[in-house]
CSV table of C-alpha atoms in Angstrom, one decimal:
chain,number,residue,atom,x,y,z
A,29,MET,CA,-11.1,37.4,48.4
A,30,ARG,CA,-13.3,38.3,45.5
A,31,SER,CA,-16.5,38.1,47.6
A,32,ASN,CA,-14.8,40.4,50.1
A,33,ILE,CA,-14.1,43.0,47.5
A,34,ILE,CA,-17.7,42.9,46.2
A,35,PHE,CA,-18.9,43.3,49.8
A,36,ILE,CA,-16.8,46.4,50.4
A,37,THR,CA,-17.8,47.9,47.0
A,38,ILE,CA,-21.5,47.5,48.0
A,39,ILE,CA,-20.8,49.2,51.4
A,40,LEU,CA,-19.0,52.1,49.7
A,41,LEU,CA,-21.9,52.6,47.3
A,42,PHE,CA,-24.3,52.6,50.2
A,43,LEU,CA,-22.2,55.1,52.1
A,44,TYR,CA,-22.1,57.3,49.0
A,45,PHE,CA,-25.9,57.7,48.9
A,46,VAL,CA,-26.0,58.2,52.7
A,47,ASN,CA,-23.4,60.8,52.3
A,48,PHE,CA,-25.4,62.6,49.7
A,49,TYR,CA,-28.5,62.8,51.9
A,50,THR,CA,-26.7,63.7,55.1
A,51,GLN,CA,-24.4,66.3,53.7
A,52,GLY,CA,-21.3,64.2,54.4
A,53,GLU,CA,-21.5,64.0,58.2
A,54,ILE,CA,-22.1,60.3,58.5
A,55,LEU,CA,-19.5,59.4,55.8
A,56,LYS,CA,-17.0,61.6,57.5
A,57,ASN,CA,-17.5,59.8,60.8
A,58,VAL,CA,-17.3,56.4,59.2
A,59,LEU,CA,-14.0,57.2,57.4
A,60,GLU,CA,-12.5,58.6,60.5
A,61,TYR,CA,-13.3,55.8,62.9
A,62,LYS,CA,-13.5,52.6,60.8
A,63,LYS,CA,-10.0,51.1,61.0
A,64,ILE,CA,-8.0,47.9,60.6
A,65,ASN,CA,-7.8,46.9,64.2
A,66,LYS,CA,-5.6,43.8,63.9
A,67,ILE,CA,-3.5,41.8,61.5
A,68,GLU,CA,-3.7,38.0,62.1
A,69,LEU,CA,-1.1,35.8,60.5
A,70,VAL,CA,-2.4,32.2,60.4
A,71,ASN,CA,-0.2,29.0,60.2
A,72,ILE,CA,3.2,30.7,60.5
A,73,THR,CA,5.7,28.5,62.2
A,74,ASN,CA,9.2,29.2,60.9
A,75,ILE,CA,8.7,32.7,59.5
A,76,SER,CA,8.7,35.5,62.0
A,77,ARG,CA,5.7,37.8,62.2
A,78,GLU,CA,8.0,40.8,62.2
A,79,ASN,CA,9.5,39.9,58.9
A,80,ILE,CA,6.1,39.6,57.2
A,81,ILE,CA,4.7,42.8,58.7
A,82,LYS,CA,7.8,44.6,57.6
A,83,GLU,CA,7.3,43.6,54.0
A,84,ILE,CA,3.6,44.6,53.6
A,85,SER,CA,2.3,48.2,53.5
A,86,VAL,CA,-1.0,47.6,55.4
A,87,LYS,CA,-0.7,48.4,59.1
A,88,GLU,CA,-2.8,48.1,62.1
A,89,GLY,CA,-4.7,51.3,62.9
A,90,GLN,CA,-4.9,52.4,59.3
A,91,SER,CA,-8.2,53.3,57.6
A,92,PHE,CA,-10.4,50.3,56.8
A,93,TRP,CA,-11.3,52.0,53.5
A,94,LEU,CA,-7.7,52.5,52.3
A,95,PHE,CA,-7.0,48.8,52.2
A,96,ASN,CA,-5.7,47.8,48.8
A,97,PRO,CA,-6.0,44.0,48.2
A,98,PHE,CA,-4.1,44.1,44.9
A,99,LYS,CA,-1.1,45.8,46.5
A,100,LEU,CA,-1.2,43.3,49.4
A,101,LYS,CA,-1.2,40.4,47.0
A,102,LYS,CA,1.8,41.7,45.1
A,103,GLU,CA,3.7,42.3,48.4
A,104,LEU,CA,3.0,38.7,49.7
A,105,ASN,CA,4.0,37.2,46.3
A,106,ASN,CA,7.4,39.0,46.7
A,107,ILE,CA,8.1,37.3,50.1
A,108,ILE,CA,10.2,34.2,49.0
A,109,GLU,CA,9.6,32.4,52.3
A,110,ILE,CA,5.8,32.1,51.4
A,111,LYS,CA,4.7,29.3,49.1
A,112,ASN,CA,1.0,30.2,49.0
A,113,PHE,CA,-1.4,32.5,50.9
A,114,SER,CA,-5.0,33.8,51.1
A,115,TYR,CA,-6.5,36.7,53.0
A,116,LYS,CA,-9.7,38.4,53.9
A,117,LEU,CA,-10.6,41.7,55.6
A,118,ASN,CA,-13.4,41.1,58.1
A,119,TRP,CA,-16.0,43.8,58.8
A,120,ASN,CA,-14.9,43.9,62.4
A,121,GLY,CA,-11.5,45.3,61.3
A,122,VAL,CA,-9.5,42.1,61.5
A,123,LEU,CA,-7.2,41.4,58.4
A,124,GLU,CA,-6.7,37.6,58.4
A,125,ILE,CA,-3.7,36.3,56.3
A,126,SER,CA,-3.4,32.6,56.0
A,127,ILE,CA,0.1,31.4,55.0
A,128,GLU,CA,1.6,28.2,53.6
A,129,GLU,CA,5.3,28.4,54.3
A,130,LYS,CA,7.9,27.3,51.9
A,131,LYS,CA,9.9,24.2,53.0
A,132,PRO,CA,13.6,24.7,53.1
A,133,PHE,CA,15.5,22.5,50.7
A,134,MET,CA,18.9,22.4,52.4
A,135,LYS,CA,21.1,24.0,55.1
A,136,TRP,CA,23.9,25.8,53.4
A,137,ILE,CA,27.0,26.0,55.5
A,138,ILE,CA,29.8,28.5,54.8
A,139,GLY,CA,32.5,28.7,57.4
A,140,ASN,CA,30.6,29.3,60.7
A,141,LYS,CA,27.5,30.6,59.1
A,142,GLN,CA,24.4,28.5,58.3
A,143,ARG,CA,21.6,29.6,55.9
A,144,LEU,CA,18.4,27.9,54.8
A,145,ILE,CA,17.9,27.8,51.1
A,146,ASP,CA,15.1,26.7,48.7
A,147,ILE,CA,15.4,24.6,45.6
A,148,GLN,CA,16.4,27.7,43.6
A,149,GLY,CA,19.2,28.5,46.1
A,150,ASN,CA,17.4,31.6,47.5
A,151,THR,CA,18.3,32.3,51.1
A,152,LEU,CA,15.3,32.0,53.4
A,153,LYS,CA,14.8,34.2,56.4
A,154,MET,CA,13.4,31.4,58.6
A,155,ALA,CA,14.2,29.6,61.9
A,156,ILE,CA,13.1,26.0,62.0
A,157,ALA,CA,11.0,25.6,65.1
A,158,ASP,CA,11.2,21.7,65.2
A,159,GLN,CA,14.8,20.9,65.9
A,160,ASN,CA,14.2,17.2,65.2
A,161,ILE,CA,13.8,17.9,61.5
A,162,LYS,CA,16.8,16.5,59.7
A,163,MET,CA,18.1,18.5,56.7
A,164,ILE,CA,20.7,17.9,54.1
A,165,LYS,CA,23.9,20.0,54.7
A,166,LEU,CA,25.4,21.8,51.7
A,167,TYR,CA,29.0,23.0,51.7
A,168,GLY,CA,30.9,25.1,49.2
A,169,LYS,CA,31.2,28.7,48.1
A,170,ASN,CA,28.5,29.6,45.5
A,171,ALA,CA,26.9,26.1,46.0
A,172,ASN,CA,23.5,27.7,46.3
A,173,SER,CA,23.8,29.1,42.7
A,174,ASN,CA,23.9,25.6,41.3
A,175,ILE,CA,21.8,23.6,43.7
A,176,ASN,CA,18.8,23.6,41.3
A,177,LEU,CA,20.6,21.0,39.2
A,178,ILE,CA,20.7,18.7,42.2
A,179,TRP,CA,17.0,19.3,42.8
A,180,LYS,CA,16.1,17.6,39.5
A,181,VAL,CA,18.0,14.5,40.6
A,182,PHE,CA,16.3,14.4,43.9
A,183,SER,CA,12.8,15.0,42.5
A,184,GLU,CA,13.2,12.1,40.1
A,185,ARG,CA,15.0,9.7,42.6
A,186,LYS,CA,13.4,9.9,46.0
A,187,ASP,CA,15.7,7.2,47.4
A,188,ILE,CA,18.7,9.4,46.6
A,189,HIS,CA,17.1,12.3,48.3
A,190,ILE,CA,16.1,10.4,51.5
A,191,ASN,CA,19.5,8.8,51.9
A,192,THR,CA,21.7,11.9,51.4
A,193,ARG,CA,23.4,13.3,54.5
A,194,SER,CA,25.4,16.1,52.9
A,195,ILE,CA,26.7,17.5,49.7
A,196,ILE,CA,30.0,19.2,48.9
A,197,TYR,CA,30.2,21.6,45.9
A,198,GLN,CA,33.6,22.0,44.2
A,199,ASN,CA,33.6,24.8,41.7
A,200,ASN,CA,34.4,23.6,38.1
A,201,ILE,CA,34.9,20.1,39.4
A,202,GLY,CA,31.6,18.6,40.5
A,203,TRP,CA,29.5,17.4,43.4
A,204,GLN,CA,30.3,15.0,46.2
A,205,ILE,CA,27.1,13.4,47.6
A,206,ASN,CA,27.6,11.7,51.0
A,207,PHE,CA,25.0,9.1,52.1
A,208,VAL,CA,23.8,8.1,55.5
A,209,ASP,CA,25.4,4.7,55.0
A,210,ASN,CA,28.8,6.4,54.9
A,211,LYS,CA,29.2,5.8,51.1
A,212,CYS,CA,29.6,8.7,48.6
A,213,ILE,CA,29.6,9.5,44.9
A,214,LEU,CA,31.4,12.1,42.9
A,215,ILE,CA,29.4,13.4,39.9
A,216,PRO,CA,29.9,16.2,37.4
A,217,LEU,CA,28.2,19.6,37.5
A,218,LYS,CA,26.0,18.8,34.5
A,219,LYS,CA,24.5,16.0,32.4
A,220,LEU,CA,23.4,14.3,35.6
A,221,ASP,CA,20.7,12.1,34.1
A,222,LYS,CA,23.0,9.7,32.5
A,223,VAL,CA,25.4,9.6,35.4
A,224,MET,CA,22.6,8.9,37.9
A,225,ASP,CA,21.2,6.1,35.6
A,226,LEU,CA,24.7,4.5,35.7
A,227,PHE,CA,24.8,4.8,39.5
A,228,GLN,CA,21.4,3.1,39.7
A,229,ASN,CA,22.8,0.2,37.7
A,230,ILE,CA,25.7,-0.1,40.1
A,231,LYS,CA,23.3,-0.2,43.0
A,232,ASP,CA,21.2,-2.9,41.3
A,233,SER,CA,24.2,-5.0,40.4
A,234,GLY,CA,25.4,-5.5,44.0
A,235,LEU,CA,28.7,-3.6,43.4
A,236,TYR,CA,27.4,-0.9,45.7
A,237,SER,CA,27.7,-3.1,48.8
A,238,LYS,CA,31.4,-3.9,48.0
A,239,PHE,CA,32.7,-0.4,47.7
A,240,ASN,CA,32.4,3.0,49.5
A,241,PHE,CA,33.6,5.5,47.0
A,242,PHE,CA,32.3,6.0,43.5
A,243,ASP,CA,33.7,8.5,41.0
A,244,LEU,CA,31.4,9.1,38.0
A,245,ARG,CA,32.6,12.5,36.9
A,246,ILE,CA,33.9,11.2,33.6
A,247,ILE,CA,30.9,10.3,31.5
A,248,GLY,CA,30.8,6.5,30.7
A,249,ARG,CA,33.5,5.6,33.3
A,250,VAL,CA,33.4,4.6,36.9
A,251,TYR,CA,36.2,4.6,39.5
A,252,MET,CA,35.3,2.5,42.6
A,253,SER,CA,37.2,2.3,45.8
A,254,LYS,CA,36.9,0.8,49.3
A,255,LYS,CA,38.4,3.9,50.9
A,256,LYS,CA,36.2,5.8,53.3
A,257,CYS,CA,34.5,9.1,52.2
């Protein structure tokens, strides 16, 4: 992008001197006809082109010389569905924007509505193209506002993350994590490090294979049962 800005600056200086010696006629024609002909969005899969175009001020057909790279950068940074990006404005009038999409963390289900959220709980305007991708289902009102606490557990314990089927949030009570092996644990809303360390000890001891339900909401205590989750 930096080299692109330098190139455009050199062209503008050149046109300034040409304008001086031609009494403005050439510069007038260049400014009138040099336009951004096309906006190419590269690597988008789950974000719609329409949503991105709507959020940026640069449009196809606008003057090539009125392109503001700093404004575009700010606008792309404000789109929460985008993790990273790069762009360049080619001399042929094609603005190429390469995008790295953010991966949804969970599918948040409220009633008959489903929303994709990131690790901060932000709702993502995305539609997963690959229907074979399995995603953890999250249930509970305002569950998205607290899901960042679960992210820390998952980031440090990959086996927990991989084997989680769904999570139920109960306000002022705790979380119920349901695993793919039909077992589940109840954990408090906070102080999860000690709780998950205790749960790991249970798994390592062999008790995990004998029970289905583990209640760890009271720090230092464990209630285990063979009842189904």
